[in-house]
Short mmCIF file of C-alpha atoms in Angstrom, two decimals:
data_model
loop_
_atom_site.label_atom_id
_atom_site.label_comp_id
_atom_site.label_asym_id
_atom_site.label_seq_id
_atom_site.Cartn_x
_atom_site.Cartn_y
_atom_site.Cartn_z
CA UNK A 13 -12.75 -15.13 4.06
CA UNK A 14 -12.51 -15.45 0.16
CA UNK A 15 -9.66 -13.11 -1.15
CA UNK A 16 -10.07 -13.01 -4.96
CA UNK A 17 -6.80 -12.53 -6.89
CA UNK A 18 -5.85 -9.03 -7.75
CA UNK A 19 -4.71 -10.09 -11.45
CA UNK A 20 -7.37 -9.09 -13.57
CA UNK A 21 -8.35 -11.62 -16.50
CA UNK A 22 -6.83 -9.20 -19.40
CA UNK A 23 -3.73 -9.22 -17.52
CA UNK A 24 -3.58 -12.53 -16.64
CA UNK A 25 -3.79 -13.33 -20.45
CA UNK A 26 -0.60 -11.32 -20.94
CA UNK A 27 0.92 -13.45 -18.01
CA UNK A 28 0.12 -16.60 -19.65
CA UNK A 29 2.62 -16.80 -22.26
CA UNK A 30 5.52 -15.05 -20.25
CA UNK A 31 4.59 -18.26 -17.64
CA UNK A 32 5.33 -20.55 -20.13
CA UNK A 33 8.75 -20.21 -20.75
CA UNK A 34 11.67 -21.70 -18.16
CA UNK A 35 15.41 -21.89 -18.16
CA UNK A 36 17.71 -23.92 -16.61
CA UNK A 37 21.46 -22.78 -15.47
CA UNK A 38 24.65 -23.92 -14.92
CA UNK A 39 27.16 -21.07 -14.88
CA UNK A 40 27.73 -19.32 -12.10
CA UNK A 41 29.41 -16.50 -13.11
CA UNK A 42 27.60 -12.98 -11.84
CA UNK A 43 24.72 -11.78 -14.00
CA UNK A 44 25.10 -8.05 -14.91
CA UNK A 45 21.78 -6.14 -14.79
CA UNK A 46 21.69 -2.62 -16.27
CA UNK A 47 19.30 0.21 -15.25
CA UNK A 48 19.02 3.93 -16.22
CA UNK A 49 17.59 4.54 -12.18
CA UNK A 50 19.67 7.15 -10.30
CA UNK A 51 20.71 6.60 -6.78
CA UNK A 52 21.88 9.74 -4.93
CA UNK A 53 22.60 10.59 -1.62
CA UNK A 54 22.58 14.29 -1.20
CA UNK A 55 22.49 16.58 1.96
CA UNK A 56 18.44 16.89 1.47
CA UNK A 57 17.87 13.08 1.07
CA UNK A 58 20.71 11.49 2.53
CA UNK A 59 19.41 7.89 3.37
CA UNK A 60 17.64 6.75 -0.15
CA UNK A 61 17.93 2.76 1.05
CA UNK A 62 16.17 3.08 4.50
CA UNK A 63 13.10 1.55 4.38
CA UNK A 64 11.53 4.12 6.33
CA UNK A 65 12.38 6.68 3.60
CA UNK A 66 12.75 4.94 0.08
CA UNK A 67 9.67 5.25 -2.16
CA UNK A 68 10.74 4.95 -5.20
CA UNK A 69 11.18 2.29 -7.84
CA UNK A 70 14.59 2.09 -7.83
CA UNK A 71 15.54 2.15 -4.29
CA UNK A 72 12.59 -0.52 -3.70
CA UNK A 73 14.26 -2.62 -6.28
CA UNK A 74 17.43 -2.60 -3.97
CA UNK A 75 15.74 -3.34 -0.86
CA UNK A 76 13.63 -6.40 -2.36
CA UNK A 77 16.89 -8.48 -3.04
CA UNK A 78 18.27 -7.58 0.64
CA UNK A 79 15.19 -6.81 3.39
CA UNK A 80 12.59 -9.57 3.69
CA UNK A 81 9.23 -9.08 3.98
CA UNK A 82 6.53 -11.12 6.09
CA UNK A 83 4.44 -12.06 2.66
CA UNK A 84 5.65 -11.42 -0.85
CA UNK A 85 3.50 -11.19 -4.09
CA UNK A 86 4.45 -14.51 -5.88
CA UNK A 87 5.67 -14.90 -9.49
CA UNK A 88 2.45 -14.23 -11.62
CA UNK A 89 0.93 -11.90 -9.10
CA UNK A 90 -1.86 -12.71 -7.15
CA UNK A 91 -2.93 -12.65 -3.63
CA UNK A 92 0.31 -12.19 -1.18
CA UNK A 93 1.85 -15.75 0.14
CA UNK A 94 4.26 -16.27 3.38
CA UNK A 95 7.97 -14.86 3.04
CA UNK A 96 9.67 -14.47 6.34
CA UNK A 97 6.37 -15.69 7.76
CA UNK A 98 5.36 -19.40 7.68
CA UNK A 99 1.60 -18.57 7.75
CA UNK A 100 -0.19 -14.79 8.20
CA UNK A 101 -4.30 -14.26 7.68
CA UNK A 102 -6.77 -11.92 9.08
CA UNK A 103 -8.09 -13.28 12.25
CA UNK A 104 -11.58 -11.38 11.88
CA UNK A 105 -14.19 -10.92 9.36
CA UNK A 106 -13.66 -7.18 9.09
CA UNK A 107 -10.14 -7.10 8.13
CA UNK A 108 -9.10 -5.60 11.19
CA UNK A 109 -6.76 -7.64 12.70
CA UNK A 110 -3.79 -9.88 10.77
CA UNK A 111 -1.72 -12.37 12.56
CA UNK A 112 1.87 -13.85 11.10
CA UNK A 113 3.88 -16.46 12.32
CA UNK A 114 7.54 -16.31 11.44
CA UNK A 115 9.60 -19.27 10.19
CA UNK A 116 11.88 -21.35 12.48
CA UNK A 117 15.25 -20.17 12.60
CA UNK A 118 15.35 -16.94 10.45
CA UNK A 119 18.48 -14.81 11.06
CA UNK A 120 19.58 -11.69 9.63
CA UNK A 121 22.67 -11.78 7.04
CA UNK A 122 25.06 -11.76 10.17
CA UNK A 123 23.55 -14.65 11.89
CA UNK A 124 21.77 -12.64 14.56
CA UNK A 125 18.18 -14.29 15.20
CA UNK A 126 15.11 -12.18 13.58
CA UNK A 127 12.23 -12.28 15.77
CA UNK A 128 8.68 -10.99 16.15
CA UNK A 129 10.00 -7.96 18.24
CA UNK A 130 11.93 -7.15 15.17
CA UNK A 131 9.04 -7.08 13.27
CA UNK A 132 7.51 -4.83 15.22
CA UNK A 133 10.72 -2.43 15.84
CA UNK A 134 10.74 -2.12 12.07
CA UNK A 135 7.39 -1.37 11.52
CA UNK A 136 7.07 1.21 14.66
CA UNK A 137 10.24 2.73 13.40
CA UNK A 138 8.65 4.01 10.29
CA UNK A 139 5.61 5.26 11.57
CA UNK A 140 7.52 7.08 14.26
CA UNK A 141 10.01 8.73 11.52
CA UNK A 142 7.46 9.41 9.33
CA UNK A 143 9.75 10.81 6.76
CA UNK A 144 8.30 13.13 4.49
CA UNK A 145 8.72 11.23 1.45
CA UNK A 146 5.44 9.63 1.83
CA UNK A 147 6.71 5.96 2.69
CA UNK A 148 4.93 5.92 6.23
CA UNK A 149 1.33 6.16 4.60
CA UNK A 150 1.44 2.68 3.62
CA UNK A 151 0.74 1.90 7.02
CA UNK A 152 -1.37 4.49 8.07
CA UNK A 153 -4.04 1.77 8.95
CA UNK A 154 -1.73 0.08 11.71
CA UNK A 155 -2.70 0.73 15.39
CA UNK A 156 -0.94 -1.17 17.38
CA UNK A 157 1.56 -4.01 17.12
CA UNK A 158 1.91 -7.03 19.24
CA UNK A 159 4.30 -9.79 19.88
CA UNK A 160 3.67 -12.93 21.23
CA UNK A 161 6.92 -14.82 22.04
CA UNK A 162 9.69 -14.58 19.60
CA UNK A 163 7.42 -15.91 16.14
CA UNK A 164 4.04 -14.41 16.36
CA UNK A 165 3.02 -10.77 15.49
CA UNK A 166 -0.19 -9.31 15.16
CA UNK A 167 -1.30 -6.09 13.66
CA UNK A 168 -4.18 -4.25 15.22
CA UNK A 169 -5.58 -1.94 12.48
CA UNK A 170 -7.37 1.29 13.25
CA UNK A 171 -9.81 0.35 10.35
CA UNK A 172 -10.84 -2.49 8.14
CA UNK A 173 -8.44 -2.85 5.61
CA UNK A 174 -8.66 -5.66 2.86
CA UNK A 175 -5.22 -4.26 0.96
CA UNK A 176 -2.97 -4.64 4.32
CA UNK A 177 -1.44 -7.89 2.97
CA UNK A 178 -0.04 -5.97 0.15
CA UNK A 179 0.92 -3.14 2.18
CA UNK A 180 3.22 -5.55 4.24
CA UNK A 181 4.57 -7.33 1.20
CA UNK A 182 6.65 -3.99 0.28
CA UNK A 183 9.89 -2.96 1.45
CA UNK A 184 8.27 -0.15 3.73
CA UNK A 185 7.52 -3.56 5.84
CA UNK A 186 11.09 -4.68 5.71
CA UNK A 187 12.21 -6.61 8.56
CA UNK A 188 15.25 -4.57 9.98
CA UNK A 189 17.71 -5.10 13.06
CA UNK A 190 17.99 -2.59 15.86
CA UNK A 191 21.78 -2.85 15.93
CA UNK A 192 21.62 -1.52 12.30
CA UNK A 193 18.98 0.76 12.37
CA UNK A 194 18.25 3.51 15.25
CA UNK A 195 14.68 3.62 16.28
CA UNK A 196 14.42 7.41 15.58
CA UNK A 197 16.66 8.20 12.88
CA UNK A 198 17.32 7.45 9.17
CA UNK A 199 20.40 5.29 8.22
CA UNK A 200 22.66 7.39 5.60
CA UNK A 201 24.04 6.29 2.82
CA UNK A 202 23.98 3.16 0.68
CA UNK A 203 24.30 0.17 3.00
CA UNK A 204 21.52 -2.12 3.62
CA UNK A 205 21.39 -4.93 6.20
CA UNK A 206 18.69 -7.39 6.50
CA UNK A 207 17.53 -11.34 6.12
CA UNK A 208 16.63 -11.43 2.37
CA UNK A 209 18.14 -13.84 -0.66
CA UNK A 210 20.98 -11.57 -0.95
CA UNK A 211 23.91 -9.34 0.99
CA UNK A 212 24.67 -6.68 -0.74
CA UNK A 213 28.00 -4.10 -1.46
CA UNK A 214 28.01 -0.78 -3.20
CA UNK A 215 30.13 1.31 -5.33
CA UNK A 216 29.71 4.95 -5.67
CA UNK A 217 31.38 7.75 -7.43
CA UNK A 218 31.33 10.74 -4.80
CA UNK A 219 27.22 11.22 -3.76
CA UNK A 220 26.48 8.78 -6.41
CA UNK A 221 26.07 4.96 -6.00
CA UNK A 222 26.90 3.10 -9.39
CA UNK A 223 26.88 -0.19 -8.86
CA UNK A 224 25.33 -2.58 -6.72
CA UNK A 225 26.83 -6.58 -5.96
CA UNK A 226 24.09 -9.09 -4.85
CA UNK A 227 25.69 -12.08 -3.21
CA UNK A 228 23.48 -14.93 -2.27
CA UNK A 229 22.89 -15.15 1.62
CA UNK A 230 23.63 -18.68 2.93
CA UNK A 231 21.50 -18.03 5.84
CA UNK A 232 18.51 -17.11 4.06
CA UNK A 233 15.25 -18.75 5.02
CA UNK A 234 11.85 -17.74 3.25
CA UNK A 235 10.18 -18.36 0.22
CA UNK A 236 12.16 -17.33 -2.79
CA UNK A 237 14.57 -19.62 -4.43
CA UNK A 238 17.29 -17.67 -6.09
CA UNK A 239 18.58 -19.30 -9.43
CA UNK A 240 21.93 -17.65 -9.22
CA UNK A 241 24.97 -16.75 -7.03
CA UNK A 242 25.74 -13.47 -7.72
CA UNK A 243 24.00 -10.36 -9.74
CA UNK A 244 25.28 -6.93 -10.30
CA UNK A 245 23.18 -3.95 -10.90
CA UNK A 246 25.00 -1.16 -12.80
CA UNK A 247 23.59 2.72 -13.11
CA UNK A 248 23.98 4.19 -16.30
CA UNK A 249 23.16 7.63 -17.12
CA UNK A 250 20.76 7.06 -19.88
CA UNK A 251 19.15 4.17 -22.15
CA UNK A 252 22.01 4.88 -24.67
CA UNK A 253 24.56 4.13 -22.31
CA UNK A 254 23.01 1.22 -21.25
CA UNK A 255 22.05 -0.43 -24.44
CA UNK A 256 25.58 0.12 -25.89
CA UNK A 257 26.71 -1.79 -22.57
CA UNK A 258 24.56 -4.54 -23.62
CA UNK A 259 25.54 -4.68 -27.33
CA UNK A 260 29.51 -4.78 -26.26
CA UNK A 261 28.23 -7.85 -23.39
CA UNK A 262 29.26 -5.36 -20.56
CA UNK A 263 26.04 -6.34 -18.98
CA UNK A 264 23.44 -9.03 -19.76
CA UNK A 265 20.36 -7.53 -19.13
CA UNK A 266 18.75 -4.22 -19.36
CA UNK A 267 15.29 -3.54 -17.70
CA UNK A 268 14.55 -0.01 -16.21
CA UNK A 269 14.40 1.80 -18.99
CA UNK A 270 14.73 1.33 -22.43
CA UNK A 271 13.82 4.08 -25.02
CA UNK A 272 11.11 3.87 -27.54
CA UNK A 273 13.70 4.05 -30.17
CA UNK A 274 15.62 1.26 -28.71
CA UNK A 275 12.62 -1.19 -28.42
CA UNK A 276 11.50 -0.24 -32.21
CA UNK A 277 15.04 -1.24 -33.39
CA UNK A 278 15.69 -4.29 -31.38
CA UNK A 279 11.96 -5.48 -32.16
CA UNK A 280 12.00 -4.57 -36.22
CA UNK A 281 15.82 -5.24 -36.48
CA UNK A 282 16.47 -8.07 -33.82
CA UNK A 283 20.39 -7.94 -32.68
CA UNK A 284 21.92 -11.33 -32.93
CA UNK A 285 22.68 -12.64 -29.60
CA UNK A 286 19.69 -10.22 -27.96
CA UNK A 287 16.23 -11.00 -27.47
CA UNK A 288 13.63 -8.06 -26.42
CA UNK A 289 10.49 -9.12 -24.56
CA UNK A 290 7.27 -7.15 -23.44
CA UNK A 291 6.30 -7.78 -19.57
CA UNK A 292 3.12 -6.16 -18.38
CA UNK A 293 3.22 -3.09 -16.74
CA UNK A 294 0.90 -0.82 -14.73
CA UNK A 295 3.01 2.50 -14.83
CA UNK A 296 1.35 6.03 -15.23
CA UNK A 297 2.21 9.18 -16.00
CA UNK A 298 0.33 12.16 -14.85
CA UNK A 299 0.85 16.28 -14.13
CA UNK A 300 0.23 17.10 -10.06
CA UNK A 301 -0.85 20.70 -8.96
CA UNK A 302 0.14 22.57 -5.84
CA UNK A 303 -3.46 23.66 -5.78
CA UNK A 304 -2.32 26.81 -3.42
CA UNK A 305 0.26 28.02 -5.91
CA UNK A 306 -1.32 31.04 -7.55
CA UNK A 307 -0.67 30.14 -11.21
CA UNK A 308 -3.26 27.25 -10.71
CA UNK A 309 -5.15 27.97 -7.37
CA UNK A 310 -8.22 28.25 -9.51
CA UNK A 311 -9.64 25.01 -10.49
CA UNK A 312 -11.15 26.51 -13.89
CA UNK A 313 -7.09 26.45 -14.67
CA UNK A 314 -6.81 22.92 -14.38
CA UNK A 315 -9.81 21.97 -16.28
CA UNK A 316 -8.97 24.12 -19.09
CA UNK A 317 -5.53 22.20 -19.10
CA UNK A 318 -7.45 19.04 -18.84
CA UNK A 319 -9.64 20.00 -21.93
CA UNK A 320 -6.69 21.11 -24.01
CA UNK A 321 -4.11 18.53 -23.64
CA UNK A 322 -4.57 15.69 -26.25
CA UNK A 323 -3.32 12.47 -24.78
CA UNK A 324 -3.69 10.56 -28.09
CA UNK A 325 -1.31 13.01 -30.22
CA UNK A 326 1.22 13.34 -27.19
CA UNK A 327 1.45 9.18 -26.92
CA UNK A 328 1.43 8.92 -30.93
CA UNK A 329 4.43 11.75 -31.00
CA UNK A 330 6.46 10.69 -27.83
CA UNK A 331 5.89 7.33 -27.23
CA UNK A 332 4.66 5.49 -30.09
CA UNK A 333 3.15 1.94 -29.06
CA UNK A 334 4.74 1.73 -25.85
CA UNK A 335 2.19 3.73 -24.23
CA UNK A 336 -1.46 4.47 -24.36
CA UNK A 337 -3.55 7.61 -23.36
CA UNK A 338 -5.18 7.32 -20.02
CA UNK A 339 -8.30 9.25 -18.60
CA UNK A 340 -7.97 8.44 -15.25
CA UNK A 341 -5.66 7.71 -12.41
CA UNK A 342 -6.50 4.21 -12.35
CA UNK A 343 -5.21 2.37 -15.24
CA UNK A 344 -7.15 0.12 -17.48
CA UNK A 345 -6.13 -3.06 -16.63
CA UNK A 346 -6.99 -2.58 -12.99
CA UNK A 347 -10.35 -3.08 -11.43
CA UNK A 348 -12.77 -0.03 -10.78
CA UNK A 349 -11.35 1.58 -14.02
CA UNK A 350 -13.24 4.35 -15.69
CA UNK A 351 -12.55 7.62 -17.97
CA UNK A 352 -13.91 10.24 -16.44
CA UNK A 353 -11.26 12.59 -17.68
CA UNK A 354 -12.60 11.92 -21.50
CA UNK A 355 -16.30 12.31 -20.49
CA UNK A 356 -15.96 15.60 -18.74
CA UNK A 357 -13.18 17.45 -20.97
CA UNK A 358 -12.92 15.24 -24.23
CA UNK A 359 -9.85 15.11 -25.97
CA UNK A 360 -7.68 18.19 -27.01
CA UNK A 361 -10.66 20.80 -27.01
CA UNK A 362 -9.17 24.29 -26.83
CA UNK A 363 -13.08 25.46 -27.41
CA UNK A 364 -14.05 23.86 -24.35
CA UNK A 365 -10.93 25.22 -22.16
CA UNK A 366 -11.81 28.90 -23.29
CA UNK A 367 -15.06 28.59 -22.51
CA UNK A 368 -14.53 27.14 -18.90
CA UNK A 369 -11.78 29.78 -18.13
CA UNK A 370 -14.48 32.55 -19.48
CA UNK A 371 -16.85 31.44 -16.94
CA UNK A 372 -14.76 31.62 -14.08
CA UNK A 373 -13.37 35.04 -15.17
CA UNK A 374 -9.96 33.99 -15.62
CA UNK A 375 -7.78 36.23 -17.61
CA UNK A 376 -5.89 34.71 -20.60
CA UNK A 377 -3.03 33.56 -21.20
CA UNK A 378 -2.74 32.04 -17.88
CA UNK A 379 1.45 31.60 -17.23
CA UNK A 380 2.57 28.50 -16.09
CA UNK A 381 5.65 26.58 -15.32
CA UNK A 382 5.86 23.04 -16.50
CA UNK A 383 8.66 21.29 -14.28
CA UNK A 384 9.80 17.65 -14.65
CA UNK A 385 12.87 15.41 -13.72
CA UNK A 386 15.27 15.09 -16.26
CA UNK A 387 17.40 11.77 -14.83
CA UNK A 388 14.45 9.46 -13.22
CA UNK A 389 11.95 8.39 -16.02
CA UNK A 390 13.57 8.06 -19.41
CA UNK A 391 15.22 10.32 -22.29
CA UNK A 392 11.59 10.99 -23.97
CA UNK A 393 10.72 12.98 -20.58
CA UNK A 394 11.77 15.93 -22.04
CA UNK A 395 10.20 15.68 -25.54
CA UNK A 396 6.89 14.96 -23.80
CA UNK A 397 7.10 18.20 -21.70
CA UNK A 398 7.99 20.09 -25.31
CA UNK A 399 5.09 18.51 -26.43
CA UNK A 400 2.46 19.66 -24.10
CA UNK A 401 4.21 23.27 -23.87
CA UNK A 402 3.56 23.28 -27.51
CA UNK A 403 0.01 22.06 -27.38
CA UNK A 404 -0.98 24.34 -24.56
CA UNK A 405 0.45 27.47 -26.02
CA UNK A 406 -1.13 26.69 -29.43
CA UNK A 407 -4.46 26.81 -27.54
CA UNK A 408 -3.57 30.53 -27.02
CA UNK A 409 -4.96 30.01 -23.41
CA UNK A 410 -1.59 29.52 -21.39
CA UNK A 411 2.07 30.94 -21.77
CA UNK A 412 4.13 28.11 -20.98
CA UNK A 413 7.70 27.66 -19.71
CA UNK A 414 9.43 24.00 -19.30
CA UNK A 415 11.74 23.41 -16.65
CA UNK A 416 13.85 20.34 -15.90
CA UNK A 417 15.53 19.20 -13.17
CA UNK A 418 17.71 16.69 -11.72
CA UNK A 419 15.76 14.10 -9.40
CA UNK A 420 17.72 14.68 -6.28
CA UNK A 421 16.38 18.23 -6.36
CA UNK A 422 13.01 17.91 -8.15
CA UNK A 423 11.48 15.62 -5.30
CA UNK A 424 12.25 17.61 -2.34
CA UNK A 425 11.58 20.63 -4.16
CA UNK A 426 8.39 19.06 -5.29
CA UNK A 427 7.44 17.91 -1.82
CA UNK A 428 7.82 21.40 -0.45
CA UNK A 429 5.43 22.62 -2.98
CA UNK A 430 8.08 24.83 -5.01
CA UNK A 431 6.29 23.89 -7.96
CA UNK A 432 2.67 24.92 -9.17
CA UNK A 433 2.80 22.21 -12.30
CA UNK A 434 4.98 19.33 -12.14
CA UNK A 435 5.31 15.82 -13.99
CA UNK A 436 5.80 12.43 -12.34
CA UNK A 437 5.38 8.87 -12.93
CA UNK A 438 3.68 6.06 -10.56
CA UNK A 439 4.79 2.60 -10.46
CA UNK A 440 2.19 0.93 -7.98
CA UNK A 441 3.09 -0.57 -4.59
CA UNK A 442 0.85 -3.26 -5.07
CA UNK A 443 -1.89 -3.93 -7.83
CA UNK A 444 -4.98 -2.85 -6.52
CA UNK A 445 -7.28 0.44 -7.50
CA UNK A 446 -6.30 1.59 -3.79
CA UNK A 447 -2.84 2.10 -4.78
CA UNK A 448 -3.80 4.58 -7.29
CA UNK A 449 -6.16 7.00 -5.21
CA UNK A 450 -4.95 6.76 -1.80
CA UNK A 451 -1.15 7.69 -2.60
CA UNK A 452 -2.71 11.23 -3.93
CA UNK A 453 -6.01 11.64 -2.01
CA UNK A 454 -5.34 10.17 1.58
CA UNK A 455 -3.85 11.97 4.56
CA UNK A 456 0.22 12.16 4.25
CA UNK A 457 0.18 11.41 0.67
CA UNK A 458 3.01 10.40 -1.71
CA UNK A 459 2.51 14.21 -3.21
CA UNK A 460 2.21 16.28 -0.07
CA UNK A 461 -0.73 18.07 -2.18
CA UNK A 462 -2.33 20.97 0.23
CA UNK A 463 -5.62 19.31 -1.82
CA UNK A 464 -8.19 17.46 0.23
CA UNK A 465 -11.50 16.01 -0.39
CA UNK A 466 -13.32 14.85 2.66
CA UNK A 467 -15.91 12.73 0.84
CA UNK A 468 -12.80 10.83 -0.52
CA UNK A 469 -10.47 11.01 2.48
CA UNK A 470 -12.85 10.05 5.22
CA UNK A 471 -15.63 8.22 3.24
CA UNK A 472 -14.72 6.33 -0.08
CA UNK A 473 -11.31 5.39 0.70
CA UNK A 474 -12.25 4.01 4.19
CA UNK A 475 -15.37 2.33 2.74
CA UNK A 476 -13.39 0.92 -0.11
CA UNK A 477 -10.97 -1.08 1.81
CA UNK A 478 -13.58 -2.83 4.01
CA UNK A 479 -14.40 -5.07 0.42
CA UNK A 480 -12.38 -8.16 0.88
CA UNK A 481 -13.93 -9.11 -2.45
CA UNK A 482 -11.86 -5.90 -4.29
CA UNK A 483 -14.47 -5.86 -7.39
CA UNK A 484 -17.17 -4.82 -4.67
CA UNK A 485 -15.55 -1.62 -4.29
CA UNK A 486 -15.71 -0.60 -7.67
CA UNK A 487 -18.58 2.05 -7.39
CA UNK A 488 -16.45 3.88 -4.95
CA UNK A 489 -13.71 3.72 -6.85
CA UNK A 490 -16.11 5.17 -9.90
CA UNK A 491 -16.96 7.82 -7.36
CA UNK A 492 -13.58 9.00 -6.43
CA UNK A 493 -12.15 8.95 -10.05
CA UNK A 494 -15.23 11.49 -11.02
CA UNK A 495 -14.61 13.85 -8.06
CA UNK A 496 -10.65 13.89 -9.47
CA UNK A 497 -11.98 14.46 -12.71
CA UNK A 498 -14.07 17.71 -11.66
CA UNK A 499 -11.33 19.25 -9.06
CA UNK A 500 -8.15 18.11 -11.37
CA UNK A 501 -5.82 17.59 -8.46
CA UNK A 502 -3.77 15.44 -10.70
CA UNK A 503 -3.95 14.88 -14.31
CA UNK A 504 -3.41 11.91 -15.80
CA UNK A 505 -1.49 11.40 -19.01
CA UNK A 506 -0.65 8.13 -20.27
CA UNK A 507 0.00 4.50 -18.84
CA UNK A 508 2.90 2.33 -20.33
CA UNK A 509 3.86 -0.92 -21.23
CA UNK A 510 7.57 -2.34 -20.20
CA UNK A 511 10.11 -3.94 -22.00
CA UNK A 512 13.42 -5.98 -20.93
CA UNK A 513 16.33 -7.15 -23.64
CA UNK A 514 18.71 -9.80 -22.72
CA UNK A 515 21.62 -11.81 -24.01
CA UNK A 516 20.04 -15.08 -25.03
CA UNK A 517 21.98 -17.08 -22.40
CA UNK A 518 19.95 -15.50 -19.89
CA UNK A 519 17.17 -17.35 -18.41
CA UNK A 520 14.23 -15.90 -16.27
CA UNK A 521 13.97 -12.59 -18.25
CA UNK A 522 10.34 -12.81 -18.43
CA UNK A 523 9.67 -12.97 -14.72
CA UNK A 524 12.37 -10.92 -13.42
CA UNK A 525 10.06 -7.30 -13.46
CA UNK A 526 6.91 -7.84 -12.78
CA UNK A 527 3.63 -5.51 -13.12
CA UNK A 528 5.04 -3.21 -10.45
CA UNK A 529 8.17 -2.62 -12.11
CA UNK A 530 9.64 -4.82 -9.29
CA UNK A 531 13.27 -6.39 -10.39
CA UNK A 532 13.11 -9.81 -8.92
CA UNK A 533 16.63 -10.68 -9.55
CA UNK A 534 16.68 -14.12 -7.80
CA UNK A 535 14.60 -15.34 -10.88
CA UNK A 536 17.66 -14.93 -13.70
CA UNK A 537 19.86 -17.65 -14.43
CA UNK A 538 22.43 -17.98 -17.12
CA UNK A 539 22.62 -21.54 -19.28
CA UNK A 540 20.81 -23.27 -22.04
CA UNK A 541 17.12 -23.04 -22.42
CA UNK A 542 14.96 -25.78 -21.63
#
């Protein structure tokens, strides 16, 4: 069956110059990478690195180095290729049965053999635990998992799902040992055991992990070829602290996330020995709504906010050239993209917003609180929400309060429905329009939203997944986007670009962060450029 690549021509064009660069290394000193991702184990979320719970980019970036999946997305994007498997394919034309054969001689890092039963155990475990963080939703189309001998596993799906190989490439489908991971309980703390290219040691300060040391796994067998022996990932409180560490040579590279100021300074006035690179990115930011909260339960309130907010002004003020306005959940570089929010509400139109509220009989000013996380998306988030507040207040239609909360508290509160309006970002699990729709609108979705549109959930999403040629699903995605713009359960704001900065003796930097913001640390090496 023909499964076309999901890297669009525009995106492929961006990737082309990156793929031209390569390096050779000869220095086995550990490469040290900085990140502003925070890793906290709290009473409310004690298992941040368990594949059955983890569903944020930072945690996935730990798991991708250590926990093997049957398939993975290759360098540069495209269809998933075998990783722990030697072969994988649909066995029917309806995309309802997916068969994989494991590589011979696979073992976990401790020497225990990896079998098809371990694959089944791992997938069934995620579905059984079904944590409230939303990760299990990626496996919602799995009906049963069958094993045949030690090496063959067959996934029988409850509905056609041409995107299933991409879902198997994510850490939620990571292969685990039943000796290390209980079948019905999350593994607390920061320990990770798998069969991936690296083993892991973690340093922590109280309930926070501050340093991850990845050492090459001598027992690893798979499709990945590590170009280094050891990589350290160090967590910093903010981009400023991370930048100082790069300048002082405490770290070799900083990836997630550089501030706009750092990007501008490094681009306009380069620092000797440091280079900054733009890499393709598919991140989006949006406002989410608890559609049962009294403040925003009336659809007209959400529609009025969509009309008042001026995305262009927001981006120009806060993010400059590192972002662009977004008028749909699906970003412009993904097939199926449309601009229904612009067509429905225009850009920064208080008059249209006033008419919407007046027609619905809503009294103004509407009192709302905008909630955002202070430590998850970068230093500009506070300024972004101050700008949103000012735009809404200037319309004289809203009375707005802004509240910032640390991610470890913010995410559980958002899932509980404590916030009427909240800001979140989305880094795609895989580069397909399905992954910008289902996590927000399907059953057991990432947001835990009370909003349900049966046409989207029961007809359009399932029908779109039947299309092996993903461009054939575009009409369904256009209709979904139009429904979202009319009901406004979420309000897209902008899509971002990605940048990395590294010392000039580090090779593979251009490959080490893919379009989904996955860190591929095995691509890095130290040495002279070829």
